Amino acid sequence: GQSLEQPSEVTAVEGAIVQINCTYQTSGFYGLSWYQQHDGGAPTFLSYNALDGLEETGRFSSFLSRSDSYGYLLLQELQMKDSASYFCAVRDRGGSYIPTFGRGTSLIVHP
Amino acid sequence: DGGITQSPKYLFRKEGQNVTLSCEQNLNHDAMYWYRQDPGQGLRLIYYSQIVNDFQKGDIAEGYSVSREKKESFPLTVTSAQKNPTAFYLCASSIGQTYTGELFFGEGSRLTVL
């Protein structure tokens, strides 16, 4: 089977930097994705890492270490609108490319 | 604009009734998925379909059924056999075997059993 661990909640202030960690245990591994979901809304894709290292997309960056089965999402220059749930997901079913999601991290940004 | 449309947004059901949630996409995606979301449990895969007239069970398929008669449509039926159907249901699609496996989600349907 597969399991993903991420913190249930993280709080930070506007303008700060926050890191959301994700550790995973899977029988196979084909990549780590991150999704953002605002309350009651649709999850939206943020980033994807298949290889070790850092991927940067604007204020958001995502990191992967396959040897440690670990990744993180880094959010810089936090804004109030970044308050949302963030899910990591691993692709561990190679033939189907379907991600398995973690339980999500609720990020609360304070003024 | 291309996207995924789910309906209804809110649905109430009495115990023992079957209900069908609609999911339509105009993205020309081959693959479609249904996820269930409960508070604190993330997204769990119910069913998925990679091609018309074919679908596979996910991790929590018991009490659910689907069909994929058209590329654009992937309705989910929540049957009376589903013991705890109150949840937020999300439909998604993807190009298929993309490098990133990026999923595009609908806005969801919230089902409440009275």
Short mmCIF file of C-alpha atoms in Angstrom, two decimals:
data_model
loop_
_atom_site.label_atom_id
_atom_site.label_comp_id
_atom_site.label_asym_id
_atom_site.label_seq_id
_atom_site.Cartn_x
_atom_site.Cartn_y
_atom_site.Cartn_z
CA GLY A 1 0.00 0.00 0.00
CA GLN A 2 0.92 3.62 0.15
CA SER A 3 0.82 6.32 2.81
CA LEU A 4 1.59 10.02 2.87
CA GLU A 5 2.19 12.14 5.95
CA GLN A 6 1.83 15.90 6.10
CA PRO A 7 1.07 18.26 9.01
CA SER A 8 -2.61 18.88 9.59
CA GLU A 9 -2.23 22.61 10.10
CA VAL A 10 0.33 25.35 9.64
CA THR A 11 -0.04 29.02 10.58
CA ALA A 12 2.00 32.01 9.42
CA VAL A 13 1.76 35.76 8.97
CA GLU A 14 1.47 37.76 5.79
CA GLY A 15 4.78 38.28 4.03
CA ALA A 16 6.42 35.31 5.72
CA ILE A 17 7.78 32.08 4.23
CA VAL A 18 6.21 28.73 5.10
CA GLN A 19 7.24 25.17 4.31
CA ILE A 20 4.77 22.28 4.16
CA ASN A 21 6.42 18.88 4.39
CA CYS A 22 5.30 15.58 2.93
CA THR A 23 6.79 12.16 3.56
CA TYR A 24 5.60 9.12 1.69
CA GLN A 25 5.82 5.35 1.68
CA THR A 26 4.87 3.71 -1.59
CA SER A 27 5.57 0.47 -3.37
CA GLY A 28 6.50 2.40 -6.50
CA PHE A 29 7.16 6.07 -7.20
CA TYR A 30 6.62 8.11 -10.31
CA GLY A 31 6.42 11.68 -9.01
CA LEU A 32 5.15 14.02 -6.28
CA SER A 33 2.49 16.64 -6.94
CA TRP A 34 1.02 19.48 -4.93
CA TYR A 35 -2.54 20.80 -5.08
CA GLN A 36 -4.22 23.79 -3.47
CA GLN A 37 -7.86 23.78 -2.37
CA HIS A 38 -9.81 26.69 -0.95
CA ASP A 39 -12.74 25.90 1.33
CA GLY A 40 -15.54 24.21 -0.59
CA GLY A 41 -13.74 24.59 -3.89
CA ALA A 42 -11.95 22.53 -6.48
CA PRO A 43 -8.35 21.43 -5.94
CA THR A 44 -5.97 23.09 -8.38
CA PHE A 45 -2.63 21.76 -9.50
CA LEU A 46 0.44 23.66 -8.27
CA SER A 47 3.56 21.68 -9.10
CA TYR A 48 5.11 18.34 -9.90
CA ASN A 49 8.52 16.79 -9.12
CA ALA A 50 9.72 13.59 -10.69
CA LEU A 51 13.42 14.12 -10.05
CA ASP A 52 15.36 15.31 -7.01
CA GLY A 53 15.70 19.01 -6.53
CA LEU A 54 13.80 22.24 -6.42
CA GLU A 55 11.16 23.40 -8.91
CA GLU A 56 10.20 27.07 -8.75
CA THR A 57 6.97 28.61 -10.00
CA GLY A 58 6.60 32.21 -8.92
CA ARG A 59 6.09 32.46 -5.17
CA PHE A 60 5.74 28.70 -4.86
CA SER A 61 8.55 26.16 -4.96
CA SER A 62 8.49 22.41 -4.54
CA PHE A 63 11.33 20.12 -3.52
CA LEU A 64 11.84 16.39 -3.76
CA SER A 65 14.35 13.96 -2.28
CA ARG A 66 13.63 10.46 -3.55
CA SER A 67 16.27 8.87 -1.32
CA ASP A 68 14.51 10.30 1.75
CA SER A 69 10.98 9.76 0.38
CA TYR A 70 10.37 13.38 1.24
CA GLY A 71 9.21 16.56 -0.37
CA TYR A 72 8.03 19.99 0.57
CA LEU A 73 6.11 22.94 -0.77
CA LEU A 74 7.60 26.35 -0.04
CA LEU A 75 5.38 29.41 -0.16
CA GLN A 76 7.08 32.79 -0.11
CA GLU A 77 5.72 36.30 0.44
CA LEU A 78 2.57 34.86 1.93
CA GLN A 79 -0.70 36.55 1.14
CA MET A 80 -4.08 36.21 2.82
CA LYS A 81 -5.40 34.46 -0.29
CA ASP A 82 -2.90 31.66 0.30
CA SER A 83 -5.03 30.47 3.22
CA ALA A 84 -6.20 27.10 1.92
CA SER A 85 -5.57 23.38 2.19
CA TYR A 86 -2.53 21.95 0.45
CA PHE A 87 -2.31 18.32 -0.59
CA CYS A 88 0.68 16.33 -1.64
CA ALA A 89 0.05 13.41 -3.96
CA VAL A 90 2.25 10.64 -5.24
CA ARG A 91 1.93 8.75 -8.48
CA ASP A 92 2.56 5.18 -7.47
CA ARG A 93 0.47 3.31 -9.96
CA GLY A 94 2.76 3.49 -12.95
CA GLY A 95 0.45 2.26 -15.63
CA SER A 96 -2.48 4.45 -14.68
CA TYR A 97 -0.69 7.68 -13.68
CA ILE A 98 -3.24 8.20 -10.92
CA PRO A 99 -2.14 10.18 -7.88
CA THR A 100 -2.81 9.09 -4.30
CA PHE A 101 -3.45 12.06 -2.05
CA GLY A 102 -2.31 12.88 1.45
CA ARG A 103 -4.77 14.15 4.07
CA GLY A 104 -3.92 17.77 3.44
CA THR A 105 -2.41 20.66 5.39
CA SER A 106 -4.58 23.61 6.34
CA LEU A 107 -2.55 26.81 5.98
CA ILE A 108 -3.83 29.79 7.92
CA VAL A 109 -2.30 33.14 7.06
CA HIS A 110 -2.74 35.91 9.63
CA PRO A 111 -2.46 39.64 8.90
CA ASP B 1 -14.06 28.01 -21.76
CA GLY B 2 -13.03 24.41 -21.25
CA GLY B 3 -13.60 22.76 -17.93
CA ILE B 4 -15.40 20.20 -15.82
CA THR B 5 -18.99 20.70 -14.74
CA GLN B 6 -20.46 18.83 -11.82
CA SER B 7 -24.11 18.87 -10.85
CA PRO B 8 -25.89 19.25 -8.61
CA LYS B 9 -23.70 21.32 -6.31
CA TYR B 10 -25.77 20.32 -3.28
CA LEU B 11 -27.91 17.23 -2.93
CA PHE B 12 -29.97 15.80 -0.12
CA ARG B 13 -31.00 12.18 -0.03
CA LYS B 14 -33.06 10.01 2.21
CA GLU B 15 -31.60 6.75 3.42
CA GLY B 16 -32.24 3.90 1.02
CA GLN B 17 -32.30 6.08 -2.11
CA ASN B 18 -29.88 5.95 -4.99
CA VAL B 19 -28.61 9.25 -6.34
CA THR B 20 -26.60 10.06 -9.45
CA LEU B 21 -24.00 12.81 -9.62
CA SER B 22 -23.27 14.26 -13.02
CA CYS B 23 -19.80 15.04 -14.38
CA GLU B 24 -19.23 16.51 -17.84
CA GLN B 25 -15.97 17.73 -19.35
CA ASN B 26 -15.22 19.57 -22.59
CA LEU B 27 -11.45 19.34 -22.31
CA ASN B 28 -11.25 16.35 -24.65
CA HIS B 29 -9.53 14.39 -21.89
CA ASP B 30 -9.36 10.63 -22.10
CA ALA B 31 -9.23 9.88 -18.38
CA MET B 32 -11.82 10.74 -15.75
CA TYR B 33 -11.96 10.11 -12.01
CA TRP B 34 -14.22 10.29 -9.00
CA TYR B 35 -12.85 11.15 -5.57
CA ARG B 36 -14.57 11.35 -2.22
CA GLN B 37 -13.45 13.93 0.32
CA ASP B 38 -14.22 13.76 4.03
CA PRO B 39 -12.91 16.21 6.62
CA GLY B 40 -9.34 15.37 7.58
CA GLN B 41 -9.08 12.44 5.18
CA GLY B 42 -7.94 13.98 1.94
CA LEU B 43 -9.17 12.67 -1.38
CA ARG B 44 -9.92 8.99 -1.81
CA LEU B 45 -10.35 7.41 -5.22
CA ILE B 46 -13.72 5.79 -5.93
CA TYR B 47 -13.56 4.90 -9.64
CA TYR B 48 -11.58 5.92 -12.67
CA SER B 49 -11.87 5.52 -16.40
CA GLN B 50 -9.03 5.80 -18.88
CA ILE B 51 -11.11 5.27 -22.00
CA VAL B 52 -14.73 5.16 -23.11
CA ASN B 53 -16.62 2.00 -22.12
CA ASP B 54 -13.98 1.01 -19.60
CA PHE B 55 -13.60 1.85 -15.91
CA GLN B 56 -11.77 0.51 -12.89
CA LYS B 57 -12.47 0.41 -9.16
CA GLY B 58 -10.46 2.67 -6.92
CA ASP B 59 -9.78 2.29 -3.22
CA ILE B 60 -13.35 2.77 -1.97
CA ALA B 61 -15.66 1.56 -4.76
CA GLU B 62 -18.11 -0.38 -2.58
CA GLY B 63 -21.59 1.13 -2.74
CA TYR B 64 -20.85 3.16 -5.87
CA SER B 65 -21.30 2.58 -9.59
CA VAL B 66 -20.23 4.46 -12.72
CA SER B 67 -20.61 4.39 -16.48
CA ARG B 68 -18.53 5.83 -19.32
CA GLU B 69 -20.64 5.72 -22.45
CA LYS B 70 -19.29 8.99 -23.81
CA LYS B 71 -15.86 10.57 -23.58
CA GLU B 72 -17.34 13.73 -22.08
CA SER B 73 -19.43 12.15 -19.35
CA PHE B 74 -18.67 10.06 -16.25
CA PRO B 75 -21.70 9.93 -13.91
CA LEU B 76 -21.42 8.46 -10.43
CA THR B 77 -24.31 6.68 -8.72
CA VAL B 78 -24.27 6.49 -4.96
CA THR B 79 -26.35 3.45 -4.12
CA SER B 80 -28.23 2.54 -0.98
CA ALA B 81 -25.46 0.03 -0.29
CA GLN B 82 -23.06 2.86 0.55
CA LYS B 83 -23.24 2.97 4.35
CA ASN B 84 -21.92 6.47 4.90
CA PRO B 85 -22.54 8.50 1.76
CA THR B 86 -22.53 11.99 3.25
CA ALA B 87 -19.42 13.59 1.74
CA PHE B 88 -18.00 16.00 -0.82
CA TYR B 89 -17.59 14.32 -4.22
CA LEU B 90 -15.04 15.55 -6.73
CA CYS B 91 -14.83 14.63 -10.38
CA ALA B 92 -11.57 15.11 -12.25
CA SER B 93 -10.08 14.51 -15.66
CA SER B 94 -6.65 14.29 -17.22
CA ILE B 95 -5.18 14.05 -20.68
CA GLY B 96 -4.22 10.51 -19.93
CA GLN B 97 -0.70 9.37 -19.54
CA THR B 98 0.75 12.82 -19.14
CA TYR B 99 4.18 13.36 -17.68
CA THR B 100 2.86 15.21 -14.65
CA GLY B 101 -0.38 13.33 -14.19
CA GLU B 102 -2.06 16.68 -13.57
CA LEU B 103 -5.73 16.38 -12.71
CA PHE B 104 -8.33 19.04 -13.49
CA PHE B 105 -11.15 19.10 -10.97
CA GLY B 106 -14.77 20.13 -11.03
CA GLU B 107 -16.28 22.30 -8.29
CA GLY B 108 -17.68 19.29 -6.48
CA SER B 109 -21.04 17.97 -5.32
CA ARG B 110 -21.92 17.91 -1.65
CA LEU B 111 -24.20 15.03 -0.75
CA THR B 112 -26.04 14.92 2.56
CA VAL B 113 -28.07 11.94 3.70
CA LEU B 114 -30.97 12.88 5.91
#
